Structures are given as C-alpha cells and as structure tokens.
XYZ file of C-alpha atoms in Angstrom:
265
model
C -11.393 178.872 30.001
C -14.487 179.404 28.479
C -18.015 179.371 30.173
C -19.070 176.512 27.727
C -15.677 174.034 28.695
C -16.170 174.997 32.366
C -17.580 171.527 34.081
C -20.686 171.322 35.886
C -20.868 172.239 39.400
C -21.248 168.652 40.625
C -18.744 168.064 38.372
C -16.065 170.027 40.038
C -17.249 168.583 43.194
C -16.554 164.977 41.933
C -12.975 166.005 40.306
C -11.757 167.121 43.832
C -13.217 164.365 46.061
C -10.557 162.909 48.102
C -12.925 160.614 50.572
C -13.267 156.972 50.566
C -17.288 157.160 50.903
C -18.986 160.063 51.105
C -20.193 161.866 47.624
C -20.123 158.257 46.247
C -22.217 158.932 44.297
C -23.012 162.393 44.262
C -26.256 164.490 42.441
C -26.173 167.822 41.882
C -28.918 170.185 40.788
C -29.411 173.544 40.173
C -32.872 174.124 41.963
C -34.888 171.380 43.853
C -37.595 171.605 46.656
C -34.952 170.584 49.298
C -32.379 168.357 48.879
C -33.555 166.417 52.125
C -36.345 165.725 50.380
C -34.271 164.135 47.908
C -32.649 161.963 50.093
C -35.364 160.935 52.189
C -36.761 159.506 49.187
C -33.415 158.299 47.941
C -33.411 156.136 51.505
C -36.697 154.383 51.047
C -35.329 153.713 47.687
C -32.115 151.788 49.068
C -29.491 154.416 48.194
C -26.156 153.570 49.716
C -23.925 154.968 52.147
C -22.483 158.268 50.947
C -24.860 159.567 48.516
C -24.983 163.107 48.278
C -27.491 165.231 46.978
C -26.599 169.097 46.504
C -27.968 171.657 44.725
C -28.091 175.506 43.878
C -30.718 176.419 45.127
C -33.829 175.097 47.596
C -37.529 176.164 47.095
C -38.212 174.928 50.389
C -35.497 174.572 52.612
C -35.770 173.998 56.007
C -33.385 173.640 59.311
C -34.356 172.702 62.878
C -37.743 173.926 64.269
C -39.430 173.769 61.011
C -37.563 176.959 60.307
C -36.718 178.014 56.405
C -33.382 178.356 55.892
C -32.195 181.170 54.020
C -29.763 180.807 51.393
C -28.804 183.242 47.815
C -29.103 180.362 44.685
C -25.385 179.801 44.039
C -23.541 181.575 46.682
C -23.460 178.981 49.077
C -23.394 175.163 50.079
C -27.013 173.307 50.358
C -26.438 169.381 50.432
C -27.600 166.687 52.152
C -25.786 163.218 52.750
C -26.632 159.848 53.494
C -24.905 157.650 56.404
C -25.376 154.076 57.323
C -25.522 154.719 61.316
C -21.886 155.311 62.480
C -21.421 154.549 66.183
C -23.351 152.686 69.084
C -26.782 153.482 70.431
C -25.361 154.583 73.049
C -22.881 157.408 71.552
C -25.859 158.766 68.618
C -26.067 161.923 70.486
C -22.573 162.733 69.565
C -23.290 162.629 65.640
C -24.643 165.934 65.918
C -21.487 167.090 67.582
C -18.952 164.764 65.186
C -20.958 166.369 61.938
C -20.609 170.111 63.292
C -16.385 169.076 63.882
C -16.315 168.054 60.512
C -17.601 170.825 58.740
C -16.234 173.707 60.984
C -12.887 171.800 60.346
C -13.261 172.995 56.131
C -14.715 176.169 57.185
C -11.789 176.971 59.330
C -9.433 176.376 56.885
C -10.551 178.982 54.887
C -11.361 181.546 57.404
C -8.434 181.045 59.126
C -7.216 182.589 61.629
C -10.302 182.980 62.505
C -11.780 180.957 65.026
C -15.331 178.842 64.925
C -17.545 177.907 68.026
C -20.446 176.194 68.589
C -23.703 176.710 69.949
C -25.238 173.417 71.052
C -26.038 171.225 69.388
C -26.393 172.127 65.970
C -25.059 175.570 65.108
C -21.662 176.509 63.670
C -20.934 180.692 64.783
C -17.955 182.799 63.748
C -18.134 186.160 65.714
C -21.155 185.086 67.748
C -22.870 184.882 64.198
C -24.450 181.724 62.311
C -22.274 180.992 59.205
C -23.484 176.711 59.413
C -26.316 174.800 59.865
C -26.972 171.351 60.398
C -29.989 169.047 60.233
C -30.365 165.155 61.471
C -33.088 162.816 60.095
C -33.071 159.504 61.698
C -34.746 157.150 59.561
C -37.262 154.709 61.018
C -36.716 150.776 61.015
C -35.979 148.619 59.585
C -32.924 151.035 58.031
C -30.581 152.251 60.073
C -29.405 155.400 57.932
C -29.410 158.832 58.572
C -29.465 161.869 56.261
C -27.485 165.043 57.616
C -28.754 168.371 56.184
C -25.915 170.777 55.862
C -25.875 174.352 54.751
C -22.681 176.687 54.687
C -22.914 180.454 53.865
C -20.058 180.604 51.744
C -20.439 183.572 49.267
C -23.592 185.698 50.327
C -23.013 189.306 51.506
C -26.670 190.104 52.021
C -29.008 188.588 54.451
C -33.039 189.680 55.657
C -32.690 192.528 58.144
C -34.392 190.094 60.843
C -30.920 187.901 60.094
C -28.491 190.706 59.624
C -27.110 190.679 62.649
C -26.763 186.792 63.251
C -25.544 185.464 59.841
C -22.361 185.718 58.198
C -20.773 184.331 55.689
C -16.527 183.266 54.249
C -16.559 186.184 52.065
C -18.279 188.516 54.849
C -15.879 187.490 57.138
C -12.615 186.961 55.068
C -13.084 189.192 51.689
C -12.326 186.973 49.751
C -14.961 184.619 47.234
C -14.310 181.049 48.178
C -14.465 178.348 45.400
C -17.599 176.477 46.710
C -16.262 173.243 44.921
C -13.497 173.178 46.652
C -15.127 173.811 49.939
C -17.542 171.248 49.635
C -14.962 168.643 48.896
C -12.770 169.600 51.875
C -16.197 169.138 53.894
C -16.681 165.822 52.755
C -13.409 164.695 53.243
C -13.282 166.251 57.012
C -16.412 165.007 57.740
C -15.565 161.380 57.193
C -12.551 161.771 59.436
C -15.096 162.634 62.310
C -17.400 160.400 61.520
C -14.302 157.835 61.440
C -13.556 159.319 65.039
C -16.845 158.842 66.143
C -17.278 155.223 65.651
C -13.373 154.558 67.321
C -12.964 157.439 69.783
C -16.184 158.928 70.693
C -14.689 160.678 73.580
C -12.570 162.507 71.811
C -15.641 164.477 69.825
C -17.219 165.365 73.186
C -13.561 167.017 74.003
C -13.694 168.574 70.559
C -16.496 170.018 70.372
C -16.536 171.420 74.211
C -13.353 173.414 73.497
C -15.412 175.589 71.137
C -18.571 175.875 72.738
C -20.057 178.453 73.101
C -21.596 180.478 76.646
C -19.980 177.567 79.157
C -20.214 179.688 82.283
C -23.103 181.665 81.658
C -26.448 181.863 82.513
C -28.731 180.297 79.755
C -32.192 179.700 79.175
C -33.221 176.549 76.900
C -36.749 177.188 75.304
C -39.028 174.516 73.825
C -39.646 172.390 76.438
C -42.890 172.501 78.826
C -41.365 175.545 79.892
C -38.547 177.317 79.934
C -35.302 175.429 81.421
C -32.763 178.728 82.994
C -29.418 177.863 84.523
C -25.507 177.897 84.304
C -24.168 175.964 81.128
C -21.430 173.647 81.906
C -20.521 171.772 79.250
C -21.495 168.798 77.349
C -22.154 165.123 79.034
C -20.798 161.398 77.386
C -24.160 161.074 75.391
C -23.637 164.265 73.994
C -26.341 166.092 76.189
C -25.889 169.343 77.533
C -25.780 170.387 81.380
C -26.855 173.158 82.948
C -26.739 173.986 86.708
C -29.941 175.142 87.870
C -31.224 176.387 91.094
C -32.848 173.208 91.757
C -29.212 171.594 90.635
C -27.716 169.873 87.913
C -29.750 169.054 84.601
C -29.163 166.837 81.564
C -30.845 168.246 78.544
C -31.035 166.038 75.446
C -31.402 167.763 71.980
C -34.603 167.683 69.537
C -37.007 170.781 69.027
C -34.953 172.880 71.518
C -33.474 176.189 71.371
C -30.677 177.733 73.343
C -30.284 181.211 74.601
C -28.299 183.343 76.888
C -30.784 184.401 79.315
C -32.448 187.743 79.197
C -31.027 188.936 83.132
C-alpha cells in the first residue's frame, strides 16, 4: 500500500472500533494544545457520551499535579473521552480505578506475559516503571459528564534523563512496534467493559484493581496534603480510597492533588 491510499490515523481508529459507545464519534488531529482542552470545550458545547478526541501530538499536555506530560508526536496514544457519569455517588471514587482496569486490560494484551500494576490511584507501571497515565475532570452542574485524559507510551524508546528511569514504553518493554490503531481500539473497547462493570458490579473493580497494586505491605508516605501522611499501605477501601496503617492507626485517604511514595526509611 501506498503512503497516499493509507487512511488517516483516526481513520484506522474508526475502521477497528468494536464498542457500542465510546469513539462515537471520534476526532483526530495531528497536533492540538491538549486534547482535554478539546473536550472540555466539546462538554459545554453538549457533545454526547463517547466522543473522543485524540491526536498526535499535544503542545500542552498535562497529567495530575499540573504536571506536563511527556509524549514523542506519533509514537504514542494521547486522547481524551467523554462519559455521561457511570455509577452512583457513592461508588465515583472507583472510576479512577475502573478506567486504569480498562486500559491496562489492552496494554496487557500486547505486552503479555508481562504483568501490569498499579500505583494508586491513577498510574499504570510495568517493571515498577510508568508506561500509562490517567486524568479525571469532573464537570460542574448542571452536567453530569466527565472527560478521562488518557496517555499510553506505546512506541517511544527515548525519554528526558529526569524520566529515564521511571517510563517505559510497549516497544521498550516488548521489541516489538505496536500498531497504535489497533491499540487504541482495543482500549476503547476494554474500557467500556469496565465502565459496564462499574455501574453493575462495583465491587468487583475494587477486587481488580487491588490484585495489582502496587507496595500493599510497605511503608509509604503520601505527599500533598498539610503534611506528609507515612504508614503501612493496605489496600484499597469500598469508595475506592486508599488505607494506610499509621502509628496513630488506620487512615482513609481519598485521591485529588496527592502523590504516593514508598517512604524514604
């Protein structure tokens, strides 16, 4: 095949989707600002449940804690997607969790046999190093929709030195390029099973996502509260909290600007 008959990317994305909702529809673009941006704006503009917005390349992208997230233009998986709210008020905590199921569940697929974990509550880690990201907006009243922010190192081998040693990527990891087409679609079509899980069995994503947790058992410190929170992880609460033993006993911590860390002693 040519380069002038091959399709679009967002093309190939569409061709593959398997899902009942989600990349209906879908935008692609080679470079925007950040493709929350896009949907943000998308939201106040009544866009449905399932829009996607993806795109090469991000001038400013951004993950949790204001941080810019790093990403080659082309190599990997920047998107964002927008969902009518899926569960109870009661079980939103857990979206983070269902969202990071759903795309370690295409990620493993094609890493496999290696194994993903978590690191709570919005980090997906092969071999202890970042290869996923993901990023919750909640929109204000009177909608009820959320965007998730999702990036996937999928094809970059090189990384800043400061991130050497905690990123990775599928080829990094496997050898092997990975068609990011196909990827994505596999993402969208495991995410909507966990979203679909969420909203019927939310107890079954808290059981998920604790069996690949990271540091359970260890001594960890959570920063970026009024000060620094140290104690024994021990797994992940109903709401989708995390607890942690600490000398003054047990502790429910709920996620936002937070940042979790195995503790320096």
């Amino acid at each position: 095949m040519s380069p002038s008959t091959i399709m679009p990317f967002g093309h190939q994305v569409s061709a593959q989707l398997t899902t009942k909702a989600l990349g209906y529809p879908l935008y692609y673009q080679k470079q925007v600002s950040s493709t929350n941006h896009l949907a943000l704006e998308a939201v106040q503009n009544g866009a449905e449940h399932g829009t996607v917005f993806i795109a090469d390349d991000q001038t400013e992208g951004y993950g949790r804690r204001g941080r810019t997230w790093i990403s080659d233009a082309g190599l990997n998986l920047t998107f964002s997607i927008i969902i009518d709210k899926p569960c109870e008020d009661q079980n939103i905590g857990l979206l983070p969790l269902a969202t990071c199921l759903g795309v370690a569940d295409a990620i493993e697929a094609a890493v496999c046999p290696h194994a993903l974990q978590f690191k709570w509550p919005n980090d997906i880690l092969l071999n202890d190093q970042k290869i996923s990201g993901i990023l919750l907006q909640v929109m204000s009243p009177p909608t009820d929709q959320i965007i998730l922010g999702i990036g996937v190192n999928v094809n970059q081998t090189d990384f800043p030195k400061d991130l050497e040693s905690l990123a990775t990527s599928i080829l990094l990891s496997t050898g092997q390029q990975m068609d990011r087409a196909s990827l994505m679609a596999s993402v969208l079509l495991h995410l909507e099973k966990t979203l679909d899980l969420l909203r019927h069995s939310p107890w079954m994503i808290r059981q998920l996502y604790t069996e690949k947790l990271v540091w359970i058992g260890q001594n960890c410190t959570i920063d970026g509260m009024n000060h620094p929170v140290e104690g024994i992880l021990t797994g992940i609460d109903d709401s989708g909290a995390l607890t942690i033993h600490t000398t003054s006993g047990p502790q429910i911590i709920y996620a936002g600007n937070l940042s979790l860390r195995v503790a320096d002693h």
